[in-house]
Coordinates of C-alpha atoms and ligand atoms in Angstrom, one line a residue:
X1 CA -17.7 -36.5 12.9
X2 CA -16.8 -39.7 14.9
X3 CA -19.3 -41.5 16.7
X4 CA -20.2 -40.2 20.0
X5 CA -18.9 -42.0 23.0
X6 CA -19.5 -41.9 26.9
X7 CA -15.9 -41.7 28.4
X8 CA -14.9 -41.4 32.1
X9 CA -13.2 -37.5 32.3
X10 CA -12.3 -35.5 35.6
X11 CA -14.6 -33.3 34.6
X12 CA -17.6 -35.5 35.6
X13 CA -19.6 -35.3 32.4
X14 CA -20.5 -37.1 28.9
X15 CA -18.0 -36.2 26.8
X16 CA -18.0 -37.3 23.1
X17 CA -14.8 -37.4 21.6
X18 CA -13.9 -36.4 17.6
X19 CA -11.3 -37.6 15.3
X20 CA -8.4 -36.0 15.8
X21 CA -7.3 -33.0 13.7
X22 CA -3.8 -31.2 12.3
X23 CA -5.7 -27.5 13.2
X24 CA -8.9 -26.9 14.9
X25 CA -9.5 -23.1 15.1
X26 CA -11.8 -21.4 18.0
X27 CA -13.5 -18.7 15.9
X28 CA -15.4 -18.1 12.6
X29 CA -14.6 -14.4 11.9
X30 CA -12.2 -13.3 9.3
X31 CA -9.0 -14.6 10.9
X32 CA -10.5 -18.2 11.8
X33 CA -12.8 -18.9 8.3
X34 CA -9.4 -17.3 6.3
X35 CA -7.0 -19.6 8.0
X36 CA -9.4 -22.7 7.9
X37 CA -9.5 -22.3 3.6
X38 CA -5.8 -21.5 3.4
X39 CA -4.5 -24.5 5.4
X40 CA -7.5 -26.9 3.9
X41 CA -6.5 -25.7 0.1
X42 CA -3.4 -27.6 0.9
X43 CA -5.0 -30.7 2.4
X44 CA -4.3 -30.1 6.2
X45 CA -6.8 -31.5 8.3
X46 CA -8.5 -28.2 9.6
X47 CA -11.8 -27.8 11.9
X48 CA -13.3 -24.4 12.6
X49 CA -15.4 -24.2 15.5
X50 CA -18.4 -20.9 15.9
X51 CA -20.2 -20.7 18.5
X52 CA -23.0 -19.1 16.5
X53 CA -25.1 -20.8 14.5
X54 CA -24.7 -18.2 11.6
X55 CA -22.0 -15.3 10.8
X56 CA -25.4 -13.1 10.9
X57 CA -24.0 -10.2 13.4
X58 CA -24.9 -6.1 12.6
X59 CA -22.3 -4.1 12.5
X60 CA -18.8 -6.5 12.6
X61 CA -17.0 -4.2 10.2
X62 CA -17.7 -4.4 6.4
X63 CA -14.6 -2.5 5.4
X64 CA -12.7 -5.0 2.9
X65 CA -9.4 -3.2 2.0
X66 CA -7.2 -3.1 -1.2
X67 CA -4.6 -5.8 0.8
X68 CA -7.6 -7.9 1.4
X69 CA -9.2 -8.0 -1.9
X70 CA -5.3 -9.0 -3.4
X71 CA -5.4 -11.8 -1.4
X72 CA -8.5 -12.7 -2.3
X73 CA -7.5 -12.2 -6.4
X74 CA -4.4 -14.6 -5.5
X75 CA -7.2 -17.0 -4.4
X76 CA -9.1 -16.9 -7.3
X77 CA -12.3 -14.8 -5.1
X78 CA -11.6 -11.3 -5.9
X79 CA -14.7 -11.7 -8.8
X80 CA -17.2 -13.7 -6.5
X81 CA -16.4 -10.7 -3.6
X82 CA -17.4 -8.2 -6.4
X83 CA -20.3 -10.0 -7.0
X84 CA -21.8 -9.6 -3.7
X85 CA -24.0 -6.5 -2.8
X86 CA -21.2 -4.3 -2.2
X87 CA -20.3 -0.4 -2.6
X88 CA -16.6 1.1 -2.7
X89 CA -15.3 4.2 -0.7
X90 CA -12.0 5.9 -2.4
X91 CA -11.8 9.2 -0.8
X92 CA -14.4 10.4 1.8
X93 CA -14.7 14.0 2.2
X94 CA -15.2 15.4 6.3
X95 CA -16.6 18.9 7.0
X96 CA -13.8 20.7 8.7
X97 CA -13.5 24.5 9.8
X98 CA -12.0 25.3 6.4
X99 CA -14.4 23.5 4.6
X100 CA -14.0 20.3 2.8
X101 CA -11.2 17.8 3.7
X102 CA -10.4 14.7 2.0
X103 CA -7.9 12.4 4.6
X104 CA -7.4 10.1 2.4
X105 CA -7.3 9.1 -1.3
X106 CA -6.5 5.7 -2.0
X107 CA -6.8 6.3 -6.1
X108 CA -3.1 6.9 -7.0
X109 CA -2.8 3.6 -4.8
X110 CA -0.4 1.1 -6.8
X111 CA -2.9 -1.9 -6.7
X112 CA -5.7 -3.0 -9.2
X113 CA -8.1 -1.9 -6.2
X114 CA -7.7 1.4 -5.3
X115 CA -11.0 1.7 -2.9
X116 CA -12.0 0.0 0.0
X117 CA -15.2 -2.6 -0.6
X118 CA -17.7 -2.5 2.1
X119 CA -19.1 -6.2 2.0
X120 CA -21.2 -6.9 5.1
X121 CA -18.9 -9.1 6.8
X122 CA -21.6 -12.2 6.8
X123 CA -21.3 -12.9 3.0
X124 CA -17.8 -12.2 3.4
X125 CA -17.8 -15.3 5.9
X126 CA -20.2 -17.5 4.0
X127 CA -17.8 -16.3 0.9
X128 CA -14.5 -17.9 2.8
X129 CA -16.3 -21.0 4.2
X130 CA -18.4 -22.0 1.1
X131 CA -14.8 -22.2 -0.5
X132 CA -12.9 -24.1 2.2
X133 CA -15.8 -26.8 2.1
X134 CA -14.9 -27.8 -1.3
X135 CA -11.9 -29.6 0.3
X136 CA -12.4 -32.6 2.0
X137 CA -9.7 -31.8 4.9
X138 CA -12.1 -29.0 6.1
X139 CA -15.0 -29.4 8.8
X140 CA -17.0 -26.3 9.7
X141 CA -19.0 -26.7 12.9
X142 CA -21.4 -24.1 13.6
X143 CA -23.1 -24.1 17.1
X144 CA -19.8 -25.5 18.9
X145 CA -18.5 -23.1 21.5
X146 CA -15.1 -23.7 22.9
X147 CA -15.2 -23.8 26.5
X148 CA -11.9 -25.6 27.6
X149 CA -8.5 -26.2 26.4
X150 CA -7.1 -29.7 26.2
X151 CA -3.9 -29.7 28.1
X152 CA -1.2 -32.4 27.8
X153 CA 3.0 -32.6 28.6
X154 CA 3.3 -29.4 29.4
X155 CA 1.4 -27.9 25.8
X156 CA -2.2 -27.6 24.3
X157 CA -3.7 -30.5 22.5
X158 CA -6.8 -29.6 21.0
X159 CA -10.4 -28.3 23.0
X160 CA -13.1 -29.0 24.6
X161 CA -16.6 -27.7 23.3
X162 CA -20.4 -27.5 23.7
X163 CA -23.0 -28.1 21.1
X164 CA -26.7 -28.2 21.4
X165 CA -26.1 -32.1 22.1
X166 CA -23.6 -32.0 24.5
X167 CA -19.7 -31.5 25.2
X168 CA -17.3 -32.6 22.6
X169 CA -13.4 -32.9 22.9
X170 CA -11.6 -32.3 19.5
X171 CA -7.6 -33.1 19.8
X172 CA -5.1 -31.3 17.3
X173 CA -1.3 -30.8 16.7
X174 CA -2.2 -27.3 16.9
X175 CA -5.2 -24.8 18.1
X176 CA -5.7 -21.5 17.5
X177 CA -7.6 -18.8 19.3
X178 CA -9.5 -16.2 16.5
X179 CA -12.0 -15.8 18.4
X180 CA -11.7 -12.4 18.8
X181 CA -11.4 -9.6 21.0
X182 CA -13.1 -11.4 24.4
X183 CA -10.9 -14.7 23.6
X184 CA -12.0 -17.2 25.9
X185 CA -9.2 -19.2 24.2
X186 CA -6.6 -16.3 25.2
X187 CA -8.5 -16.1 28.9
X188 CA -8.1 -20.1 29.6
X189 CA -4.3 -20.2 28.2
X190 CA -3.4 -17.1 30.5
X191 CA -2.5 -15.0 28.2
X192 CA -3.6 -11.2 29.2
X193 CA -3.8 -8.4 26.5
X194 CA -1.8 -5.2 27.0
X195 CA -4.5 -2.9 26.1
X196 CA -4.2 0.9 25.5
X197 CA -7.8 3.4 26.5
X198 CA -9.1 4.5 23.2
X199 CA -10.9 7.9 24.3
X200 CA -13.6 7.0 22.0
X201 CA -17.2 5.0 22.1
X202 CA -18.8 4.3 18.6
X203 CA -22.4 4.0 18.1
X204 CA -23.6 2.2 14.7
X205 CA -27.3 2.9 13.2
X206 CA -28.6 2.7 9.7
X207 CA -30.4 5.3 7.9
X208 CA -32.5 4.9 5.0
X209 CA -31.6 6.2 1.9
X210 CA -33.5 8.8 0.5
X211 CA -34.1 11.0 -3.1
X212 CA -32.5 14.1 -3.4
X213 CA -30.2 13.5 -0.4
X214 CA -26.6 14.3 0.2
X215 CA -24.4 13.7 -2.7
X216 CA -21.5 11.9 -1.7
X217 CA -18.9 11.1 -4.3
X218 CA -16.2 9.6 -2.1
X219 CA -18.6 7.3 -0.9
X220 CA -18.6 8.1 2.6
X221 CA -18.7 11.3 4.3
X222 CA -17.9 13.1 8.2
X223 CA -18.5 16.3 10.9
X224 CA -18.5 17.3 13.3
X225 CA -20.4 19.7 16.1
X226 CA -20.5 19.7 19.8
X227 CA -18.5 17.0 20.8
X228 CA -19.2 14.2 18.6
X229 CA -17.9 12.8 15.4
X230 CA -20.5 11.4 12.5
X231 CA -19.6 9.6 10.0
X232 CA -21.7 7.8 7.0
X233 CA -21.2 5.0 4.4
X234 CA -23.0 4.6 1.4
X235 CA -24.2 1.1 1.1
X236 CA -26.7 1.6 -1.6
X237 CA -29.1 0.7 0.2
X238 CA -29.2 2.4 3.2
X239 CA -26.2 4.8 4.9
X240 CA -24.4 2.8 7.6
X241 CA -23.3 5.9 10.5
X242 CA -21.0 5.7 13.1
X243 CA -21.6 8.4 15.7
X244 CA -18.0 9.1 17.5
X245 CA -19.0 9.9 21.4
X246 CA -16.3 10.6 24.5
X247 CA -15.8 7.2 26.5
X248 CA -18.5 6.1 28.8
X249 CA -21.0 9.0 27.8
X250 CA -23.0 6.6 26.4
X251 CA -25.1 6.4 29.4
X252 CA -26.1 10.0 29.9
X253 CA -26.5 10.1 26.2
X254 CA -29.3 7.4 26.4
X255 CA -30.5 9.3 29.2
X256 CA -31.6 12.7 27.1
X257 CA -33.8 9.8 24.8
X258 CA -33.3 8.9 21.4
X259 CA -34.3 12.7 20.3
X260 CA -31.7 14.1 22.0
X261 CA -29.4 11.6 19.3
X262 CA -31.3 12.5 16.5
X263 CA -31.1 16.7 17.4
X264 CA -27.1 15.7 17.9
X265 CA -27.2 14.1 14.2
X266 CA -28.8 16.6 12.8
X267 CA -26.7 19.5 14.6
X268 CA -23.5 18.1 12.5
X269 CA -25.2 17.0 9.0
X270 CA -29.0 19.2 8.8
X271 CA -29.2 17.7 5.4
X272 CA -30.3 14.2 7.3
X273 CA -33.3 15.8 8.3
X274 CA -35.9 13.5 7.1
X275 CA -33.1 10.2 7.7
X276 CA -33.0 10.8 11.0
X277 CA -37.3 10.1 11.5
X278 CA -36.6 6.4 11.3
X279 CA -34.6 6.4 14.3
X280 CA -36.9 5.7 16.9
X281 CA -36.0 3.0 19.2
X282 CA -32.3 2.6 21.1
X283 CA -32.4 -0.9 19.8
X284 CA -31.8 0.4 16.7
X285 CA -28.4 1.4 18.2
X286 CA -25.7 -0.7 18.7
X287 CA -22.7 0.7 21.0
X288 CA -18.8 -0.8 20.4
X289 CA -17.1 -0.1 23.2
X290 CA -13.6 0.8 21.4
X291 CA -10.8 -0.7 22.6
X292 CA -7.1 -1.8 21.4
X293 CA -4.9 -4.2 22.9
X294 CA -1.7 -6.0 22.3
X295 CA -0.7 -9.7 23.8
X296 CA 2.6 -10.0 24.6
X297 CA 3.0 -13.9 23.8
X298 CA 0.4 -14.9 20.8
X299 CA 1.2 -18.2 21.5
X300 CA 2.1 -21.8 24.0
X301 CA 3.1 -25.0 23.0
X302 CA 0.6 -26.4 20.8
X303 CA -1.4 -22.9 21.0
X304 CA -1.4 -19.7 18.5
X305 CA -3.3 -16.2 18.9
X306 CA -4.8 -14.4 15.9
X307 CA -6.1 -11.7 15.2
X308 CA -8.5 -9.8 17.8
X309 CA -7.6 -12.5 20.1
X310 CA -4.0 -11.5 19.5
X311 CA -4.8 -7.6 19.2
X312 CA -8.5 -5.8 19.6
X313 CA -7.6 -2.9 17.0
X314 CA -9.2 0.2 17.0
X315 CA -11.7 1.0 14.0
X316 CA -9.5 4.3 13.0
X317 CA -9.0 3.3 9.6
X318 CA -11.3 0.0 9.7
X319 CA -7.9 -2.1 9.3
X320 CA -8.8 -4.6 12.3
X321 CA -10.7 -7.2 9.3
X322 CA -7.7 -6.6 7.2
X323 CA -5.2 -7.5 9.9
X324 CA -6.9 -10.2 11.1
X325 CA -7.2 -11.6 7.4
X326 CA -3.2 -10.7 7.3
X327 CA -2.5 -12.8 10.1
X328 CA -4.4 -16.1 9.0
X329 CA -1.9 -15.5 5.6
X330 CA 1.4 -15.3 7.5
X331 CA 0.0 -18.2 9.7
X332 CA -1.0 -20.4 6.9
X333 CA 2.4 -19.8 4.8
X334 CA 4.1 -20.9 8.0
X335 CA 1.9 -23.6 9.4
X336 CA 0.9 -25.7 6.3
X337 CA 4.1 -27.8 6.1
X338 CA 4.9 -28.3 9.6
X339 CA 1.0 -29.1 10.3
X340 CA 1.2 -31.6 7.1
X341 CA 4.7 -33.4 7.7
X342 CA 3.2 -33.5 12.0
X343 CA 5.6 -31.8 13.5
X344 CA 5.4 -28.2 15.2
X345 CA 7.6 -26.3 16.8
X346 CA 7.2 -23.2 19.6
X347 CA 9.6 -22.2 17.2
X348 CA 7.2 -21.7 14.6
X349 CA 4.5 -20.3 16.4
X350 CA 7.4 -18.0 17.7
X351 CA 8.0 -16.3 14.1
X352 CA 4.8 -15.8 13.4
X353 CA 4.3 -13.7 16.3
X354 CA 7.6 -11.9 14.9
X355 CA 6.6 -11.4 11.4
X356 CA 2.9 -9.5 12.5
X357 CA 3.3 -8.2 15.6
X358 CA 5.6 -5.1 14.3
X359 CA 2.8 -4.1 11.6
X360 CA 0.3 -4.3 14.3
X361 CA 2.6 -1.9 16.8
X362 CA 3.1 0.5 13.8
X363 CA -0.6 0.5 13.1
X364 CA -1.6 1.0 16.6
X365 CA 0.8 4.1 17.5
X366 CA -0.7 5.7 13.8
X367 CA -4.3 5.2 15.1
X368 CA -3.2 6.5 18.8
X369 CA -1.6 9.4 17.2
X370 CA -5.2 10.2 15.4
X371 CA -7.0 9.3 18.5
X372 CA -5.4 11.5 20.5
X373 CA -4.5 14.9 18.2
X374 CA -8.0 14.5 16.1
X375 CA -10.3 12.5 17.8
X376 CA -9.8 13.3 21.5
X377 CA -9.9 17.0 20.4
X378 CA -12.8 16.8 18.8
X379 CA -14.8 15.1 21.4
X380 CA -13.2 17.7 23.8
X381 CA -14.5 20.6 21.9
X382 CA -18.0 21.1 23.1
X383 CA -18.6 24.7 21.3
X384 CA -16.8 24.3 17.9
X385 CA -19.1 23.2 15.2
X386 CA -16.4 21.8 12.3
X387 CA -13.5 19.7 12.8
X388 CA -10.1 21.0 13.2
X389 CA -7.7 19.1 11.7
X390 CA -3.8 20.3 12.7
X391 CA -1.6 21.5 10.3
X392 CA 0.7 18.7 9.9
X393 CA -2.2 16.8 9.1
X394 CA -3.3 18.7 6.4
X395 CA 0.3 19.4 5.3
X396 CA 1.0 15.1 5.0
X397 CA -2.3 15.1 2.4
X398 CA -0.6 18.3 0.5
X399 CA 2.7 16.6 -0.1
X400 CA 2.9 15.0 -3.3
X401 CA 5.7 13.0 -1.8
X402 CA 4.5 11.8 1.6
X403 CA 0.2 12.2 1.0
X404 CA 0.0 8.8 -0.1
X405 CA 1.8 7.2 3.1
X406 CA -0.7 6.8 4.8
X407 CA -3.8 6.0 2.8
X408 CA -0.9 3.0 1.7
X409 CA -0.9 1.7 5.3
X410 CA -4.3 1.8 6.5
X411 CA -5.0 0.2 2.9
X412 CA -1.9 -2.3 2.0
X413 CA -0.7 -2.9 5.9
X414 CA 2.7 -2.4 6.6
X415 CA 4.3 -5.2 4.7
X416 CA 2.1 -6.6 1.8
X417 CA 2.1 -9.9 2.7
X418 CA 1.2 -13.1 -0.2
X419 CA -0.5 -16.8 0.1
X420 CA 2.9 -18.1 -0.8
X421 CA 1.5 -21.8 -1.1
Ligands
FAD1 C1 -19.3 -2.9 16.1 C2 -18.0 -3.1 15.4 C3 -17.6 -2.4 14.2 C4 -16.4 -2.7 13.6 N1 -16.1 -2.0 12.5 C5 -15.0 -2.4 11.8 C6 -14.7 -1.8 10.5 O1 -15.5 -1.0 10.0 N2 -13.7 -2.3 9.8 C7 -12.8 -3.2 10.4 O2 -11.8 -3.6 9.7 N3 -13.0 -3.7 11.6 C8 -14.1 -3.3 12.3 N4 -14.3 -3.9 13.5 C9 -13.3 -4.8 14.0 C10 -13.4 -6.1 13.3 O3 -14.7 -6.6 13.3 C11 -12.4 -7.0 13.9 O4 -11.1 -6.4 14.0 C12 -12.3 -8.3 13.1 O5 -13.5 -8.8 12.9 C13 -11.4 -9.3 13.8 O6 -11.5 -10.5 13.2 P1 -11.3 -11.8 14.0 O7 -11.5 -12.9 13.1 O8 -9.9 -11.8 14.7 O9 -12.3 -11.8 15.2 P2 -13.9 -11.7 15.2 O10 -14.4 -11.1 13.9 O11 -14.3 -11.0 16.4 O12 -14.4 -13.2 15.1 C14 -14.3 -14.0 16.2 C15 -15.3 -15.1 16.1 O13 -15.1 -16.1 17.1 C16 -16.4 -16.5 17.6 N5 -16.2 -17.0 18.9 C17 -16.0 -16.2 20.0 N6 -15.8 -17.0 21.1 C18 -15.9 -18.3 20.7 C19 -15.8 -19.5 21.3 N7 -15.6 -19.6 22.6 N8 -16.0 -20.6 20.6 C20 -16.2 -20.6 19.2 N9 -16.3 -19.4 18.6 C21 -16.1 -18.2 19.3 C22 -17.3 -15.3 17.4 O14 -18.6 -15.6 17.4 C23 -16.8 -14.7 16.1 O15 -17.5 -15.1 15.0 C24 -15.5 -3.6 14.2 C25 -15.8 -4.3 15.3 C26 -17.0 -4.1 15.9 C27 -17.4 -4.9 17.2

């Protein structure tokens, strides 16, 4: 970093100024820490700004799918992502009113990885970043929250941030929000996301793991009674669960005590019986308040949106990682030359927006379809005890033709998209 130095700004206060970089990204998640190694790979001066100290965050999505993990193979990773304490989900089997139903199959996929890997998200991130800081373009500052934009002839030129020494200003050709679904970079360029009401609430737990449990071959499993969805993951480990509840109930849910979630649990999978005792404080909870959203304009002069920041996704399908790591490719392939020759057009930024914002549109009307035939029904159906699944549902998984459509969406995207430098 350059030496700190006390200048005179409008904004009344130390500021200590960096060297100037090509990229500095707002955002260590998936989108910001894959963008940072694609663009330093090919020598662009890149800085990554997290406000956190660490990527250590519960429940931030784990899900790494097939069109992640071929990106990752193209970058030489896909054997270090094995390696880390990971478990794979191919076809997960819910409980349904006629009995067993698989939605999804992903081993006739046409890739070498036809599963999804669940990879808590954390090593994931330390995965990405650990790689980008073997090249010398790439700085990684942890601690350093961006709380300003830099703004200069009409277009963005880098940000302001805080660290626990002070405020820094970092100028670049180009900045880019990824920092997710409460951008502050998206709220200080104006930018407002479209966003559509998922009718859903997701609560995430653990539950130990215990002998002689519920077999689960697909490697994740679902049902359904009295209003509310469960579904569990194997991690090894322990099961990670999401309990589906009706928007804002969350409250009155609390209200009945955390017995009243265990006696819900237990109404929909009674095989959890002795899982469910270590469930005994609501801190052991954590709520996602589910949303999805769509910017109209991802980016400004000098500015680009990615990922959340660009669109909160649903977790139908757990494709938001996956599309933000889809994103930071399509950015990269387009950014590096323009970032390393210095010169940037809106131009640019414009086709970039072009090239991902239709898979994201197609991906959002699929997961509003499910939301509203499946889900919403589901949480609407206070007496039924399986799921119901509609008949064209069940007919698309029958067909030999169309069932693998859409287990090749939610797990390739829309377009496959390649590192193409
Ligand atoms: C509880 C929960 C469960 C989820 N489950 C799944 C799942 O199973 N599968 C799935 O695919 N998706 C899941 N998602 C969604 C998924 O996590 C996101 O779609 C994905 O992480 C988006 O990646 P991103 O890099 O765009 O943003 P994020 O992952 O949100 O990363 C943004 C980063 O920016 C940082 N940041 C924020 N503000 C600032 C600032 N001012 N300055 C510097 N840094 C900042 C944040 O600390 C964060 O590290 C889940 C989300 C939640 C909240």
């Amino acid at each position: 970093m350059a030496a700190a130095q006390v200048v005179d700004t409008p904004i009344q206060t130390q500021i200590q100024k960096d060297a100037e970089t090509g990229c500095c990204i707002a955002g260590g998640g998936p989108a910001g820490a894959m963008l940072g190694l694609l663009l330093a790979r090919r020598g662009v001066r890149v800085t990554l700004l997290e406000m956190h100290h660490d990527f250590d965050r519960e429940f931030r999505g784990d899900t790494v799918h097939p069109s992640t993990l071929e990106i990752l193979d193209q970058l030489g990773l896909a054997e270090r992502v094995h390696e880390l304490p990971s478990n794979k989900i191919s076809a997960p089997t819910l409980l349904t009113t006629r009995g067993p139903f698989t939605p999804f199959d992903l081993s006739r996929l046409k890739t070498q990885y036809r599963y999804i890997l669940m990879v808590h998200q954390k090593d994931l991130l330390a995965l990405l970043t650990q790689e980008a800081k073997k090249y010398p373009s790439f700085r990684l500052l942890m601690g350093a929250n961006v709380t300003d934009l830099i703004r200069e002839d009409g277009g963005v030129r880098g940000v302001r941030y805080q660290t626990d020494d002070g405020i820094h200003e970092l100028r670049a050709l180009l900045t880019v929000g990824a920092d997710g679904r409460f951008s502050r970079v998206r709220h200080l360029a104006g930018i407002e996301p479209v966003g559509t009401s998922p009718p859903m609430d997701v609560l995430w737990f653990r539950l130990p793991h215990l002998a002689g449990e519920i077999d689960v071959p697909g490697g994740a499993f679902g049902g359904f009674a009295s209003g509310h969805i469960l579904g569990g993951f194997d991690r090894k480990d322990y099961w990670q669960v999401a309990f589906v509840i009706a928007k804002g109930s969350y409250q009155s849910l609390r209200a009945e005590g955390i017995e009243g979630l265990r006696r819900r649990i237990l109404d929909i999978e009674p095989r959890l019986g002795k899982n469910v005792e270590s469930l005994t404080e609501w801190h052991q909870v954590s709520l996602l308040s589910v949303e999805s959203s769509l910017c109209r304009r991802w980016y400004q002069p000098g500015l680009l949106l990615i990922g959340d920041a660009a669109h909160a996704m649903s977790p139908v399908g757990g494709v938001g990682i996956n599309y933000a790591v889809q994103d930071a490719v399509v950015a990269a392939n387009l950014l590096t030359k323009p970032l390393l020759d210095n010169r940037l057009t809106v131009d640019r930024l414009r086709t970039i927006q072009r090239k991902r914002q239709w898979p994201v549109r197609i991906i959002q009307a699929f997961q509003t379809q499910l939301q509203k035939r499946v889900i919403a029904t589901a949480l609407r159906a206070q007496e039924q005890r399986t799921l119901h699944i509609p008949w064209f549902v069940r007919a698309f998984t029958r067909i030999p033709f169309l069932r693998d459509v859409p287990p090749r969406i939610m797990a390739m995207g829309v377009v496959r998209v390649r590192v193409e430098n």
